[in-house]
Tab-separated table of C-alpha atoms in Angstrom:
chain	number	residue	atom	x	y	z
A	9	MET	CA	-18.730	24.140	6.107
A	10	LYS	CA	-17.098	27.730	7.338
A	11	GLY	CA	-13.467	28.055	6.891
A	12	SER	CA	-13.231	25.605	5.055
A	13	ASP	CA	-10.236	25.504	2.425
A	14	TRP	CA	-12.158	24.697	-0.980
A	15	LYS	CA	-9.024	25.160	-3.554
A	16	PRO	CA	-8.435	22.185	-5.326
A	17	GLY	CA	-4.997	21.659	-4.012
A	18	ALA	CA	-5.995	21.844	-0.761
A	19	ILE	CA	-8.817	18.871	-1.868
A	20	VAL	CA	-5.913	16.940	-3.246
A	21	LEU	CA	-3.263	17.112	-0.371
A	22	ALA	CA	-6.433	16.104	1.903
A	23	ILE	CA	-6.993	12.630	0.146
A	24	TYR	CA	-3.473	11.540	0.734
A	25	GLN	CA	-3.928	12.241	3.669
A	26	GLY	CA	-6.988	10.095	3.469
A	27	ASN	CA	-6.093	7.711	0.391
A	28	TRP	CA	-4.353	5.068	2.804
A	29	ALA	CA	-7.664	4.618	5.327
A	30	PHE	CA	-9.634	3.790	2.335
A	31	GLY	CA	-6.581	1.289	0.654
A	32	GLY	CA	-7.509	-2.031	2.230
A	33	PHE	CA	-8.635	-3.230	-0.661
A	34	THR	CA	-5.728	-3.246	-2.237
A	35	THR	CA	-4.580	-6.509	-0.466
A	36	LEU	CA	-7.118	-8.673	-2.359
A	37	ASN	CA	-4.850	-7.792	-5.523
A	38	TYR	CA	-1.439	-8.762	-3.443
A	39	GLY	CA	-2.840	-11.834	-2.544
A	40	SER	CA	-5.005	-13.143	-5.148
A	41	GLU	CA	-2.975	-16.542	-5.229
A	42	GLU	CA	-3.453	-17.397	-1.933
A	43	ILE	CA	-7.694	-16.558	-2.584
A	44	GLN	CA	-9.035	-20.289	-2.304
A	45	ILE	CA	-12.606	-19.765	-3.220
A	46	GLU	CA	-15.162	-20.596	-5.978
A	47	ASN	CA	-16.195	-18.265	-8.097
A	48	PHE	CA	-12.871	-16.605	-7.807
A	49	ARG	CA	-13.984	-13.365	-10.801
A	50	LYS	CA	-17.662	-12.820	-9.267
A	51	THR	CA	-16.516	-12.599	-5.065
A	52	LEU	CA	-13.032	-10.750	-5.512
A	53	PRO	CA	-14.581	-7.631	-7.199
A	54	ARG	CA	-17.695	-7.463	-5.183
A	55	ALA	CA	-15.063	-8.029	-1.859
A	56	CYS	CA	-13.494	-4.533	-3.053
A	57	LEU	CA	-16.288	-3.128	-3.771
A	58	GLY	CA	-17.549	-4.701	-0.486
A	59	GLY	CA	-14.958	-2.807	1.916
A	60	LEU	CA	-14.907	0.517	0.039
A	61	VAL	CA	-18.402	0.829	0.591
A	62	ILE	CA	-18.440	0.358	3.989
A	63	SER	CA	-15.230	2.055	5.067
A	64	ALA	CA	-16.703	4.948	3.617
A	65	VAL	CA	-19.622	4.243	4.848
A	66	ILE	CA	-18.247	4.389	8.805
A	67	TYR	CA	-16.390	6.867	8.106
A	68	VAL	CA	-18.875	9.612	7.231
A	69	LEU	CA	-21.071	9.037	9.896
A	70	VAL	CA	-18.213	9.136	12.028
A	71	ASN	CA	-17.150	12.123	11.666
A	72	ALA	CA	-21.074	13.366	11.355
A	73	SER	CA	-20.792	12.341	14.803
A	74	TYR	CA	-17.052	14.864	15.943
A	75	PHE	CA	-19.008	17.444	13.758
A	76	ALA	CA	-21.799	17.288	15.345
A	77	ILE	CA	-20.290	17.644	18.861
A	78	LEU	CA	-16.110	19.983	18.529
A	79	THR	CA	-16.111	22.350	16.082
A	80	PRO	CA	-14.388	22.618	13.066
A	81	GLN	CA	-11.159	24.585	14.606
A	82	GLU	CA	-11.278	22.141	17.907
A	83	VAL	CA	-10.881	19.158	15.266
A	84	ILE	CA	-8.102	21.081	13.822
A	85	ASP	CA	-5.796	22.079	17.627
A	86	SER	CA	-7.067	18.711	18.204
A	87	ASP	CA	-3.952	16.526	18.964
A	88	ALA	CA	-6.113	13.473	18.972
A	89	VAL	CA	-9.610	13.774	17.884
A	90	ALA	CA	-11.205	10.578	19.292
A	91	THR	CA	-9.890	11.497	22.621
A	92	THR	CA	-11.716	15.118	22.651
A	93	PHE	CA	-14.172	13.903	21.828
A	94	ILE	CA	-14.081	10.852	24.002
A	95	GLN	CA	-13.393	13.956	26.972
A	96	ARG	CA	-17.181	15.641	25.483
A	97	THR	CA	-19.529	13.077	25.216
A	98	VAL	CA	-18.560	10.401	28.385
A	99	GLY	CA	-16.269	12.073	30.299
A	100	ASN	CA	-12.037	12.405	31.216
A	101	ASP	CA	-11.843	8.901	32.488
A	102	ALA	CA	-13.024	7.439	29.264
A	103	ALA	CA	-10.547	9.163	27.610
A	104	PHE	CA	-7.914	7.147	28.898
A	105	ALA	CA	-9.534	3.964	26.834
A	106	VAL	CA	-8.861	6.091	23.691
A	107	PRO	CA	-5.553	4.306	22.721
A	108	ALA	CA	-5.965	1.075	23.898
A	109	VAL	CA	-9.648	0.771	21.750
A	110	VAL	CA	-7.167	2.265	18.655
A	111	GLY	CA	-3.750	0.419	19.065
A	112	PHE	CA	-6.276	-2.712	18.926
A	113	LEU	CA	-7.872	-1.527	15.724
A	114	LEU	CA	-4.503	-1.170	14.806
A	115	ILE	CA	-3.520	-4.547	14.980
A	116	GLY	CA	-6.324	-5.612	11.576
A	117	THR	CA	-4.638	-2.432	9.472
A	118	LEU	CA	-1.489	-3.724	10.207
A	119	ASN	CA	-1.749	-7.505	8.849
A	120	GLY	CA	-4.116	-6.497	6.692
A	121	ASP	CA	-0.800	-4.873	5.643
A	122	ILE	CA	1.808	-6.253	5.595
A	123	PHE	CA	0.080	-8.723	4.168
A	124	GLY	CA	-0.050	-7.446	0.982
A	125	TRP	CA	3.247	-5.495	0.614
A	126	SER	CA	5.341	-9.403	1.881
A	127	ARG	CA	3.743	-10.867	-1.111
A	128	TYR	CA	4.622	-7.803	-3.718
A	129	MET	CA	7.807	-8.771	-2.015
A	130	VAL	CA	7.354	-12.254	-3.436
A	131	ALA	CA	6.110	-11.148	-6.284
A	132	GLY	CA	9.008	-8.940	-6.981
A	133	SER	CA	11.237	-11.684	-6.279
A	134	ARG	CA	10.407	-14.356	-8.700
A	135	ARG	CA	10.499	-12.412	-10.998
A	136	LYS	CA	13.994	-11.860	-10.358
A	137	MET	CA	13.308	-8.021	-9.750
A	138	MET	CA	14.208	-8.495	-6.139
A	139	PRO	CA	16.705	-10.726	-4.518
A	140	THR	CA	16.152	-13.536	-4.438
A	141	CYS	CA	15.737	-13.602	-0.449
A	142	PHE	CA	12.005	-12.536	-0.387
A	143	SER	CA	10.871	-15.093	-2.221
A	144	LEU	CA	11.923	-17.750	0.576
A	145	ILE	CA	7.856	-19.142	2.049
A	146	HIS	CA	7.963	-21.421	4.946
A	147	VAL	CA	7.988	-25.409	3.544
A	148	ASP	CA	4.788	-25.904	6.170
A	149	ASN	CA	2.541	-22.856	5.980
A	150	ASP	CA	3.493	-20.487	2.901
A	151	SER	CA	3.990	-17.622	4.768
A	152	PRO	CA	7.087	-14.803	2.953
A	153	ARG	CA	9.038	-14.957	5.897
A	154	VAL	CA	12.199	-12.763	5.200
A	155	SER	CA	9.876	-10.527	3.041
A	156	VAL	CA	7.994	-10.068	5.758
A	157	PHE	CA	10.482	-9.522	8.439
A	158	PHE	CA	12.695	-7.141	5.926
A	159	HIS	CA	8.865	-4.756	5.723
A	160	THR	CA	8.364	-4.762	9.395
A	161	PHE	CA	11.374	-3.882	10.279
A	162	THR	CA	11.781	-0.617	7.629
A	163	SER	CA	8.530	0.460	8.034
A	164	ILE	CA	9.819	0.965	12.027
A	165	ILE	CA	12.271	2.374	10.689
A	166	PHE	CA	10.364	5.309	8.832
A	167	ALA	CA	8.689	5.595	11.868
A	168	PHE	CA	11.087	8.077	13.645
A	169	LEU	CA	12.297	9.718	10.491
A	170	GLY	CA	10.663	12.708	11.467
A	171	ASP	CA	6.730	14.490	10.466
A	172	VAL	CA	4.546	11.633	9.361
A	173	ASP	CA	2.072	13.798	7.271
A	174	GLN	CA	5.270	14.926	4.967
A	175	LEU	CA	6.112	11.701	4.265
A	176	VAL	CA	2.843	10.046	3.759
A	177	ASP	CA	2.624	13.543	0.804
A	178	TYR	CA	6.039	11.502	-0.857
A	179	LEU	CA	4.661	8.455	-0.284
A	180	ASN	CA	2.199	8.837	-2.136
A	181	ILE	CA	3.151	10.578	-4.733
A	182	VAL	CA	5.489	7.465	-5.854
A	183	SER	CA	1.952	5.080	-5.049
A	184	ILE	CA	0.102	7.179	-7.542
A	185	LEU	CA	3.599	7.245	-10.086
A	186	THR	CA	3.367	3.427	-9.745
A	187	THR	CA	-0.006	2.968	-9.885
A	188	ILE	CA	-0.095	5.527	-13.546
A	189	PHE	CA	2.034	3.094	-14.917
A	190	PRO	CA	0.607	-0.655	-14.601
A	191	LEU	CA	-3.341	1.166	-15.253
A	192	ALA	CA	-1.722	2.470	-18.691
A	193	VAL	CA	0.079	-1.387	-19.693
A	194	LEU	CA	-3.445	-2.668	-18.477
A	195	VAL	CA	-4.795	-0.013	-21.226
A	196	ILE	CA	-2.893	-1.377	-23.405
A	197	ILE	CA	-3.421	-5.474	-22.738
A	198	LYS	CA	-7.665	-4.662	-23.331
A	199	TRP	CA	-6.581	-2.583	-26.306
A	200	LYS	CA	-4.970	-5.023	-27.943
A	201	LYS	CA	-7.104	-8.025	-26.050
A	202	MET	CA	-3.165	-9.700	-25.205
A	203	PRO	CA	-4.546	-12.461	-23.583
A	204	VAL	CA	-3.150	-12.637	-19.728
A	205	ALA	CA	-4.402	-15.559	-17.847
A	206	ALA	CA	-6.356	-18.673	-18.094
A	207	ASP	CA	-9.243	-16.990	-15.900
A	208	PRO	CA	-8.812	-13.820	-15.769
A	209	VAL	CA	-11.237	-11.194	-14.235
A	210	LYS	CA	-13.269	-9.162	-16.519
A	211	TYR	CA	-14.020	-5.892	-16.651
A	212	SER	CA	-14.256	-2.301	-19.513
A	213	ILE	CA	-11.123	-0.193	-20.260
A	214	PHE	CA	-13.312	2.675	-19.085
A	215	TRP	CA	-12.325	1.915	-15.914
A	216	PRO	CA	-8.403	1.479	-16.086
A	217	VAL	CA	-9.128	4.724	-18.071
A	218	LEU	CA	-11.170	6.767	-15.390
A	219	ASN	CA	-8.734	5.857	-12.499
A	220	ILE	CA	-5.340	7.100	-14.902
A	221	ILE	CA	-8.094	10.049	-14.971
A	222	ILE	CA	-8.153	10.619	-12.058
A	223	MET	CA	-4.287	9.660	-10.466
A	224	ILE	CA	-2.363	12.581	-13.009
A	225	ALA	CA	-5.069	15.087	-11.303
A	226	LEU	CA	-4.495	13.746	-8.186
A	227	LEU	CA	-0.527	14.261	-9.211
A	228	VAL	CA	-0.627	17.283	-11.291
A	229	ILE	CA	-2.966	19.715	-9.082
A	230	PRO	CA	-1.361	20.259	-5.725
A	231	ILE	CA	2.025	20.931	-7.723
A	232	GLN	CA	1.394	24.892	-7.635
A	233	GLN	CA	0.930	24.558	-3.638
A	234	ASP	CA	3.180	21.526	-2.637
A	235	PRO	CA	5.866	22.182	-5.724
A	236	ILE	CA	8.236	20.852	-2.711
A	237	SER	CA	6.154	17.441	-1.751
A	238	PHE	CA	6.142	16.961	-5.326
A	239	ILE	CA	9.448	17.830	-6.100
A	240	ILE	CA	11.047	14.981	-3.528
A	241	GLY	CA	8.587	12.449	-3.838
A	242	PHE	CA	8.905	12.750	-8.146
A	243	SER	CA	12.494	12.389	-7.172
A	244	MET	CA	12.037	8.830	-4.546
A	245	PHE	CA	10.313	7.284	-7.530
A	246	LEU	CA	12.935	7.931	-10.853
A	247	GLY	CA	16.100	7.313	-7.497
A	248	GLY	CA	14.571	3.423	-7.154
A	249	VAL	CA	14.108	3.322	-11.312
A	250	VAL	CA	17.350	4.227	-12.064
A	251	VAL	CA	19.116	2.264	-9.189
A	252	TYR	CA	17.440	-0.573	-10.319
A	253	PHE	CA	18.710	-0.360	-13.376
A	254	VAL	CA	22.037	0.285	-11.975
A	255	VAL	CA	21.480	-2.650	-10.055
A	256	LYS	CA	20.042	-5.261	-12.815
A	257	PHE	CA	23.450	-3.994	-14.970
A	258	ILE	CA	25.934	-5.307	-12.453
A	259	VAL	CA	24.245	-8.007	-12.289
A	260	ASN	CA	23.950	-9.739	-16.035
A	261	HIS	CA	27.416	-8.366	-16.970
A	262	THR	CA	29.663	-9.019	-13.016
A	263	LYS	CA	29.336	-12.651	-11.014
A	264	PHE	CA	29.714	-10.644	-7.531
A	265	LEU	CA	25.933	-9.717	-6.406
A	266	GLY	CA	24.741	-12.934	-7.816
A	267	ILE	CA	27.088	-14.985	-5.749
A	268	ILE	CA	26.304	-12.027	-2.297
A	269	ASP	CA	22.997	-13.369	-4.195
A	270	ARG	CA	23.024	-17.000	-3.016
A	271	LYS	CA	25.090	-16.746	-0.301
A	272	LEU	CA	22.519	-13.711	1.335
A	273	THR	CA	19.427	-16.816	0.054
A	274	HIS	CA	21.336	-20.034	1.902
A	275	LEU	CA	21.459	-18.325	4.758
A	276	CYS	CA	18.051	-16.705	4.931
A	277	GLN	CA	16.752	-20.723	4.330
A	278	ILE	CA	18.668	-21.429	7.525
A	279	LEU	CA	17.687	-18.805	9.844
A	280	THR	CA	13.977	-18.907	8.964
A	281	TRP	CA	13.468	-22.876	7.277
A	282	THR	CA	12.207	-20.820	4.068
A	283	VAL	CA	12.519	-22.764	0.505
A	284	VAL	CA	12.281	-20.551	-2.364
A	285	ASP	CA	8.851	-19.657	-4.205
A	286	LEU	CA	8.967	-20.186	-7.689
A	287	GLY	CA	5.641	-19.639	-8.274
A	288	PRO	CA	2.108	-21.754	-7.332
A	289	GLY	CA	2.708	-25.141	-6.811
A	290	GLU	CA	6.045	-24.278	-7.436
A	291	LYS	CA	8.681	-24.511	-4.459
A	292	THR	CA	13.357	-25.396	-3.900
A	293	HIS	CA	15.371	-25.765	-1.836
A	294	LEU	CA	17.709	-23.401	-3.911
C-alpha cells in the first residue's frame, strides 16, 4: 500500500501493537487446570488454533472495511478509527454509540485477561515464587480473589502512567523475554524426553524451536529503530530477575519476611473467605 513503511523494524513494532489482540488463546494455558472436559489433549490445540483463525479472519475483514472507506492517512490521523468509519458510512448520530460498543466488547477481553493472569499468579505462589496470599482461593467456587484484586488494581494504576503505546512496547519486550526462556526449557524437556505429566499434550519439537526463532527475531530486529524501548524493556526484565533472587535470598536467610507473609495471608483469608491452594484437589486453611 502506498505510504507504508516496509522496514523490518517498523513491521516488528507494528506486531508489538497488534500482538495483544491475538493473545487470547494464552488464557487456555493459564487456566488449563480448570478445563473439565473429555479428550483434553485434542480439545486444547483445537481451541488455540480456532481462536487464532477466527480472530485473524475478523481482523482482516474489519481492516479491509476500514481501507475501503478511509485513506491510509485518514486512518493514521484518526484518534478512533471505528468512530471515523461509522461517521463516514452511517452518520454522526450513530458514531456516539461506538464507545459504548467498544466498552461492551472489552468486558470479554478483561474477563479473559483477569482470568488468565490471576491463575498465573496462583501457580507462582504455589511454587513459593510469590507471596502465599496470591494462592488463596475461595472456599466455595475456587476463585483466586486476592490475585484477581491485585491484578485489577495494578492494571488500573498502569492505565494512568502516561503513553499507553510506549508502555505496550516495553511490556511486549518483557513478554517476549519471559516466553523465550520457558520455550528453551520446553525444547530441552522434549529433546531429553523428560516426563512432565501423566497425560501431556504432545507435538513436534519443531514448533517450540520455530517459536524461539520468531521470538528472538521480534526482539532483535527493532533495536536499531527504537533502542530506548529495548533498553527500558530489557532493564525491566533484569530488574524483575534481580528482585526475585534478592527477595528469595532474604526469605531463605531471615524470618522477617516469612512472618509478614503469614500475617498478610491470614489477613487476606479473613477479608476474602479463602483457603491456601496447594494444587489440584488440595487445599489447606494454613
